[in-house]
XYZ file of C-alpha atoms in Angstrom:
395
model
C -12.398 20.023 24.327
C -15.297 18.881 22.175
C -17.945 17.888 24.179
C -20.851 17.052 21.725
C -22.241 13.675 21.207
C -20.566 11.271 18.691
C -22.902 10.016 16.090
C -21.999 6.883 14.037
C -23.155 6.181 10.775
C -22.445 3.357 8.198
C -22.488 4.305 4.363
C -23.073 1.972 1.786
C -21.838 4.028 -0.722
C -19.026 7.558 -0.956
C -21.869 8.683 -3.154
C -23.803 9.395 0.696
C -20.699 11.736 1.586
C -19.408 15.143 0.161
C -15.437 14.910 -1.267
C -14.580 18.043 0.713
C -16.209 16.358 3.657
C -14.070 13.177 3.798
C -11.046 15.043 2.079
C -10.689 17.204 5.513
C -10.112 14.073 7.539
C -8.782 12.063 5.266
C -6.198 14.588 3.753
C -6.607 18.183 5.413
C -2.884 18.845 4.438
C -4.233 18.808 1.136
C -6.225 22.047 1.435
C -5.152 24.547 -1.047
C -3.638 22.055 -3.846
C -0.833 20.546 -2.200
C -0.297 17.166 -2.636
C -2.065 14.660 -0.135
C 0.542 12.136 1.984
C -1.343 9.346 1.285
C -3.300 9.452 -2.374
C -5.079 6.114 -1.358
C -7.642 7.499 1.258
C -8.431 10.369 -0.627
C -12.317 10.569 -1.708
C -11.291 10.223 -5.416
C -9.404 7.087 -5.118
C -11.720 5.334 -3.065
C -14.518 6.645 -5.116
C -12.966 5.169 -8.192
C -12.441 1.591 -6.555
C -16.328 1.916 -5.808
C -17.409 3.459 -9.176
C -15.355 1.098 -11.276
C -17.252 -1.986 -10.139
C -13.406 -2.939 -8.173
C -15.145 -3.433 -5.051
C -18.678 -3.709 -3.994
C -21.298 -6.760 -4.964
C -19.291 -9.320 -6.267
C -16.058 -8.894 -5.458
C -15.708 -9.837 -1.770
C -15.528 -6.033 -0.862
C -18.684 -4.640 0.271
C -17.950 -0.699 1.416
C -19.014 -0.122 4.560
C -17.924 3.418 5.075
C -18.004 4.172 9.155
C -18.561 7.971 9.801
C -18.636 9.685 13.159
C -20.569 13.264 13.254
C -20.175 15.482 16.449
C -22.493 18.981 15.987
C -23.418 18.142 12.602
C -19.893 17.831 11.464
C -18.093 15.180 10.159
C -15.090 14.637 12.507
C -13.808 11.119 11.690
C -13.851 8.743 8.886
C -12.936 5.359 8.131
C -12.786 2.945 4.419
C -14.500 -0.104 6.366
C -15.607 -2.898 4.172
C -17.323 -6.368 4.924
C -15.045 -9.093 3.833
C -16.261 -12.508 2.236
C -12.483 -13.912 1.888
C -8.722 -12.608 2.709
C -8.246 -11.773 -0.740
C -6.243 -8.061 -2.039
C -5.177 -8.095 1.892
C -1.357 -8.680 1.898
C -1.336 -8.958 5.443
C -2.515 -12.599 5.565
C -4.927 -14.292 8.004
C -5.555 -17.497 6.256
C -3.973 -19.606 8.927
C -6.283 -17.787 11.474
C -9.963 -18.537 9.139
C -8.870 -22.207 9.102
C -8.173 -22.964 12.471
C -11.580 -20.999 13.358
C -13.407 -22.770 10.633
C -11.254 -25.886 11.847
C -12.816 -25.393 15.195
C -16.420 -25.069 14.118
C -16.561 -21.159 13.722
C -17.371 -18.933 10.857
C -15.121 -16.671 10.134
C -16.670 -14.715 7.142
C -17.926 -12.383 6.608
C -15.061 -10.241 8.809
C -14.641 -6.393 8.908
C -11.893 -4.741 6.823
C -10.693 -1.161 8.084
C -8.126 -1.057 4.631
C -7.765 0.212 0.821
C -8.230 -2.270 -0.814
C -5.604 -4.232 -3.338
C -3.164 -1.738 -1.366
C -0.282 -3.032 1.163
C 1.209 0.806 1.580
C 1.291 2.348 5.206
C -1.186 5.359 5.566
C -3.586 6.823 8.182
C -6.553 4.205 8.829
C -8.371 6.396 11.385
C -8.906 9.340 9.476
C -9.519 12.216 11.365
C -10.386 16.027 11.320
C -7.631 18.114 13.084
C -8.368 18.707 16.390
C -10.805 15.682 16.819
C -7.976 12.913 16.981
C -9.047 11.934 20.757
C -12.308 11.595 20.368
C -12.128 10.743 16.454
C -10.235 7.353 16.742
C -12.020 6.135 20.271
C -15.649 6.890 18.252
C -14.702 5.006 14.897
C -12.496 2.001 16.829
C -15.400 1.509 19.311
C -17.926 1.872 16.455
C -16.129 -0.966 14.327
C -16.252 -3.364 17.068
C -19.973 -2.505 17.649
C -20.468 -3.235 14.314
C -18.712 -6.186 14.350
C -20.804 -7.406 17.860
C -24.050 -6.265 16.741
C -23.788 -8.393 13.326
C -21.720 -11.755 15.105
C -18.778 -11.178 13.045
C -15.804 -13.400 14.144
C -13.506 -9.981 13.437
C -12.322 -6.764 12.739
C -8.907 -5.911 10.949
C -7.141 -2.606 10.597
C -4.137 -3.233 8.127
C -1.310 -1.064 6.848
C -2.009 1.554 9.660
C 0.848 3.577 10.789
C 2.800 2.999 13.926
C 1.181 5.870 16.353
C -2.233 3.933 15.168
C -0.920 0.720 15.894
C 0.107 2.344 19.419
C -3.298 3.740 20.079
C -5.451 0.702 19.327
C -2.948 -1.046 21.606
C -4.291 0.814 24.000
C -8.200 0.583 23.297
C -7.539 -3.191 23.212
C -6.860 -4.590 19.660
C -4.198 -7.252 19.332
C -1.022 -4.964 17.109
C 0.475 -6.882 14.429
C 3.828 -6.442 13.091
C 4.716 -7.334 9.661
C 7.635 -6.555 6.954
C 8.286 -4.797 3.902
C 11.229 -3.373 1.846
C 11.681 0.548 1.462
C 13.929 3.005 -0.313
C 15.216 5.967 1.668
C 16.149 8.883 -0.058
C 19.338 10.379 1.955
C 19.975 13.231 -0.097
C 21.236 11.480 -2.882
C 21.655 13.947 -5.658
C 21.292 11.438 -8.626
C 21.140 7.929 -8.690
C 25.226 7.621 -9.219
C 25.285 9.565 -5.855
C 23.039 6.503 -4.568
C 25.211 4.092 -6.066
C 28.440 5.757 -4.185
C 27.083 4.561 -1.152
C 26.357 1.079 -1.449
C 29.179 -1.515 -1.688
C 31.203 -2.205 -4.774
C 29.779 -5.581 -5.810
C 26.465 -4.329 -5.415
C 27.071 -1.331 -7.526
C 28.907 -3.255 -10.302
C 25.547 -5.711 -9.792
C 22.998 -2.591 -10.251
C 25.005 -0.654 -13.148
C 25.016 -4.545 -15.281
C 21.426 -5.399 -14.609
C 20.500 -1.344 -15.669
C 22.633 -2.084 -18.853
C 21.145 -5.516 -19.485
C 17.501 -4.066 -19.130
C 18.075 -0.592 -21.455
C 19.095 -3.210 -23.559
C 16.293 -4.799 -24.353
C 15.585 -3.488 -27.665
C 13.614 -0.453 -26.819
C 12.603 2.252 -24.649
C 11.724 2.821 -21.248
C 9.845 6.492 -21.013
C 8.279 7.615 -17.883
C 5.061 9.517 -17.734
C 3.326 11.711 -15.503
C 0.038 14.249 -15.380
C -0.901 15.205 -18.974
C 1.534 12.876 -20.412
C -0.163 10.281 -19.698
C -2.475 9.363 -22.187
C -6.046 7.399 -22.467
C -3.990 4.838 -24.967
C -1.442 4.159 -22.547
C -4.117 2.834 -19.959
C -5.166 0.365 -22.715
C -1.256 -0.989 -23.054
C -1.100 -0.914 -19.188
C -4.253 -2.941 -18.844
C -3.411 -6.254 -20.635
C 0.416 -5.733 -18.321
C -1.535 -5.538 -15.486
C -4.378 -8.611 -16.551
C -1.513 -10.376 -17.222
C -0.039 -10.424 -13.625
C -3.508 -10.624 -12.021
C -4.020 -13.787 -14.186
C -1.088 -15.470 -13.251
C -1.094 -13.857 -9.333
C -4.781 -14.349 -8.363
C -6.577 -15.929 -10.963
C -8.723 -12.766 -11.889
C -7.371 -9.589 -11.466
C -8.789 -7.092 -8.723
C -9.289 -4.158 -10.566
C -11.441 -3.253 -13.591
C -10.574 -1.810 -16.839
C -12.672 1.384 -15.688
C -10.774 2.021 -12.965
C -8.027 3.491 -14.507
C -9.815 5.252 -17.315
C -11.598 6.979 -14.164
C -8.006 7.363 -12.484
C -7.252 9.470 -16.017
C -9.687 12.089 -15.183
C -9.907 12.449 -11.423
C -6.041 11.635 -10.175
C -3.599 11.653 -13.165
C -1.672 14.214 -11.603
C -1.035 11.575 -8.464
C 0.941 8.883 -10.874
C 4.292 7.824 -12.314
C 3.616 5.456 -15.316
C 6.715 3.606 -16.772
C 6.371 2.328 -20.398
C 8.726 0.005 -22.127
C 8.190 0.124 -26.273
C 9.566 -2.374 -28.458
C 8.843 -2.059 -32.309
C 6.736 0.331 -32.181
C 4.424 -1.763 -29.411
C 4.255 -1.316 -25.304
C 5.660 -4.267 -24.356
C 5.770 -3.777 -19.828
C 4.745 -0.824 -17.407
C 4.895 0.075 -13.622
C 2.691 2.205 -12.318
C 3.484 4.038 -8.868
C 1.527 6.419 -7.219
C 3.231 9.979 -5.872
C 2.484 11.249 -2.097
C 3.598 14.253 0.018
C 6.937 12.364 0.922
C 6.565 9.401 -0.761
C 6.538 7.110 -4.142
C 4.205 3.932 -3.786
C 5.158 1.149 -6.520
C 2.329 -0.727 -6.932
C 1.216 -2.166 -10.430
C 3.917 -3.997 -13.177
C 3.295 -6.277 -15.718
C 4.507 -7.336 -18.972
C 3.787 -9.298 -21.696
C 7.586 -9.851 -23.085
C 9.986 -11.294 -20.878
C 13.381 -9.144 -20.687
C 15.926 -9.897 -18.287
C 16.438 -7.348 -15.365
C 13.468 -4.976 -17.376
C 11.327 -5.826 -13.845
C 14.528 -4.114 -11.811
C 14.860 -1.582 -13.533
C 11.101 -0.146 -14.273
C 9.880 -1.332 -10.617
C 13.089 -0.139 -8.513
C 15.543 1.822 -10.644
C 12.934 4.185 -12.437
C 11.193 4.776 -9.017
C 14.217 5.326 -7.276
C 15.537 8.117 -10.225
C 11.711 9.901 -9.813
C 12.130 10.216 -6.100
C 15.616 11.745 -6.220
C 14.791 14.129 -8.801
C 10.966 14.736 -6.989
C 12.754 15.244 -3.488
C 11.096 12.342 -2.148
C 11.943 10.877 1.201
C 11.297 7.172 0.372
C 9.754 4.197 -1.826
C 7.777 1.863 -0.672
C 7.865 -0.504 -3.149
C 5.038 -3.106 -1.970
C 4.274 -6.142 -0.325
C 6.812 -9.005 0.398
C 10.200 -9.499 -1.849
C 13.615 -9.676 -0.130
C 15.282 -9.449 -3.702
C 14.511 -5.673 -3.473
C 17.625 -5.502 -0.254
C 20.353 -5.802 -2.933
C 18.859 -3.177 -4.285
C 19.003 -0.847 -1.806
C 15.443 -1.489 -0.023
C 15.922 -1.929 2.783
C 13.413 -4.236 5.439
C 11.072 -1.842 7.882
C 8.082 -2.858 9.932
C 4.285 -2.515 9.157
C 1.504 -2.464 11.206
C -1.980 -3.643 11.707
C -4.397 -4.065 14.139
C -7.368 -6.865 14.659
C -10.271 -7.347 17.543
C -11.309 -11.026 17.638
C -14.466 -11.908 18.823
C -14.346 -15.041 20.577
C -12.137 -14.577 23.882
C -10.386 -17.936 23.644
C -9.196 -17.480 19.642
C -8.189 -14.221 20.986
C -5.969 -15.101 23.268
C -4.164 -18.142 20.965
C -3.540 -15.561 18.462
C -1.774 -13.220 20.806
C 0.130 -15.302 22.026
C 1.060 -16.501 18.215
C 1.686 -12.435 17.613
C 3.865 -12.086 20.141
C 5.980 -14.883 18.920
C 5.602 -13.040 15.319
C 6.617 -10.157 16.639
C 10.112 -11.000 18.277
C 11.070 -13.066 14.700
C 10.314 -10.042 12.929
C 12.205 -8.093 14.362
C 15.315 -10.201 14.070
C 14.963 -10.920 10.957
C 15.063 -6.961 9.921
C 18.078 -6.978 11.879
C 19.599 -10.012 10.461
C 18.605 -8.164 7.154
C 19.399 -5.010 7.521
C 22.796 -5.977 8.731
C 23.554 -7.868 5.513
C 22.158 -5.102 3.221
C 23.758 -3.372 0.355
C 25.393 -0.056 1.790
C 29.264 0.481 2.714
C 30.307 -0.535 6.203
C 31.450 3.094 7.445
C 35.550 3.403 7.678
C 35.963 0.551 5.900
C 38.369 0.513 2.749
C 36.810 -0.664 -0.395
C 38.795 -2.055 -3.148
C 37.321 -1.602 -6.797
């Protein structure tokens, strides 16, 4: 066992950090050129939210990157940022700022542990093999020191995966438990083998909406690597405007970031183009891990019925089957994605609270959370689109 003294650092910027440094905790199964589980923790990602002007002064999202060194090396790492609102969270505290703010606090600025604009599960804690002990202890601890030393009301860790979740259980943070729809691949060897195993109305439902959307008067093309193409960033840009327009009032994310996406992680995405008349009329844009598809930008600037279905959920589902993938995860919120075979699953997040009292009221309001949750995945799942085994279907 290591037994050299942890060293904590805070980084204003990735530029402060080698790639190959932060890569090896936050994606050591990536050494050699395979494909990283999680493409949003990865140096080049996060570099291009900073780079791009996405986060940083301005925006609400001021990188904080929290390092731990042990012997000179760097054995934990963690995207920390210091939060001026709940914006680009998707696991929502409003309710908790007001009634602090209600009850004289100040709850901003608060510390992030997230990606930002992201609601997809991944490691939070990043850590270099070997160091996981000691790795997660040193950056949790150093967080909440953080948070203490400054007399911020809070620190939040959010879309963390379940053995995370477990672990900062255990070093005291309050686990959350929220919802969100996936798509699991079980072997399906094309999307009509999907199909076979979901009911018959919700077949006959997913074959018309397919037919109504290919109908629109175009094409739907899917791109990926060196397909993709500087001009199709410019067509996706004014899709995705759009949505942030009418979603948040500004979009999140700068023009730049994707242009820098095209040169540092273009072999990490799945863009879906709809043409009309010679013009890009919608896109999706979903991002391709180890074992996973992430859906996570659409927009449009022609309305087609059922085109959102099929290039969000249809066109994933058809890449992941043919890429071998185990699952999509499709986003945040949306329980019209269960008829279409996404099915509800749990997420996770953790949060320290500095004021005892506010604490306690919101573990107690978790716990509560937690239970309805749970039935209501149950409840969902229960009523989802797959055939009842042994029971006779008439077509």
């Amino acid at each position: 066992m290591n037994q050299e003294p942890v060293e904590i650092r805070v980084l204003a910027s990735l530029s402060q950090i080698a790639p190959e440094a932060w890569d090896a905790c936050a994606c050591p199964e990536s050494v050699g050129g395979q494909r990283a589980v999680d493409p949003f923790t990865t140096y080049r990602f996060l570099a291009a939210l900073e780079q791009s002007g996405s986060v940083g002064a301005g925006t609400g999202w001021q990188p904080q990157y929290l390092t731990a060194y042990s012997g000179g090396q760097l054995i934990a790492c963690a995207p920390l940022y210091a939060k001026s609102h709940s914006q680009g969270e998707y696991i929502f505290d409003h309710n908790w700022a007001h009634a602090y703010e209600q009850a004289g606090g100040r709850y901003y600025p608060k510390l992030q542990i997230a990606v930002p604009f992201t609601p997809a599960t991944g490691r939070r804690l990043l850590v270099r093999p070997g160091f996981e002990r000691i790795g997660q202890s040193a950056l949790v601890q150093g967080a909440v020191q953080l948070a203490r030393d400054n007399q911020l009301s809070s620190l939040h860790l959010t879309f963390c995966t379940e053995a995370e979740a477990e672990s900062g259980k255990q070093m005291g943070l309050l686990r959350r438990t929220s919802q969100q729809f996936h798509w699991v691949n079980d072997g399906y060897p094309d999307f009509d083998g999907f199909l076979a195993a979901l009911s018959s109305r919700k077949r006959k439902m997913i074959r018309k909406e397919r037919a109504q959307a290919q109908g629109f008067g175009g094409t739907i093309r899917s791109y990926t690597g060196d397909q993709i193409r500087p001009e199709h960033w410019d067509a996706f840009w004014a899709f995705y405007q759009d949505t942030g327009s009418r979603k948040w009032g500004t979009p999140y994310l700068t023009r730049d970031f994707f242009s820098i996406l095209q040169d540092t992680m273009v072999e990490d995405m799945h863009l879906v183009l709809a043409e009309r008349e010679g013009a890009f009329v919608a896109g999706a844009l979903n991002f391709i891990g180890r074992d996973a598809l992430f859906g996570r930008y659409w927009g449009c600037l022609e309305h087609h019925p059922c085109l959102h279905f099929e290039m969000c959920y249809y066109q994933a589902i058809e890449f992941a089957i043919a890429q071998r993938l185990q699952r999509v995860e499709a986003g945040a919120q949306g329980d019209h994605k269960l008829a279409r075979g996404y099915l509800p699953v749990e997420t996770h997040s953790l949060h320290w609270l500095g004021d005892p009292g506010f604490a306690e009221a919101v573990s107690r309001y978790l716990d509560a959370e937690r239970d309805a949750i749970a039935e209501e995945i149950e409840v969902l799942t229960s009523y989802g689109p797959f055939r009842r085994a042994n029971v006779e279907e008439q077509e």
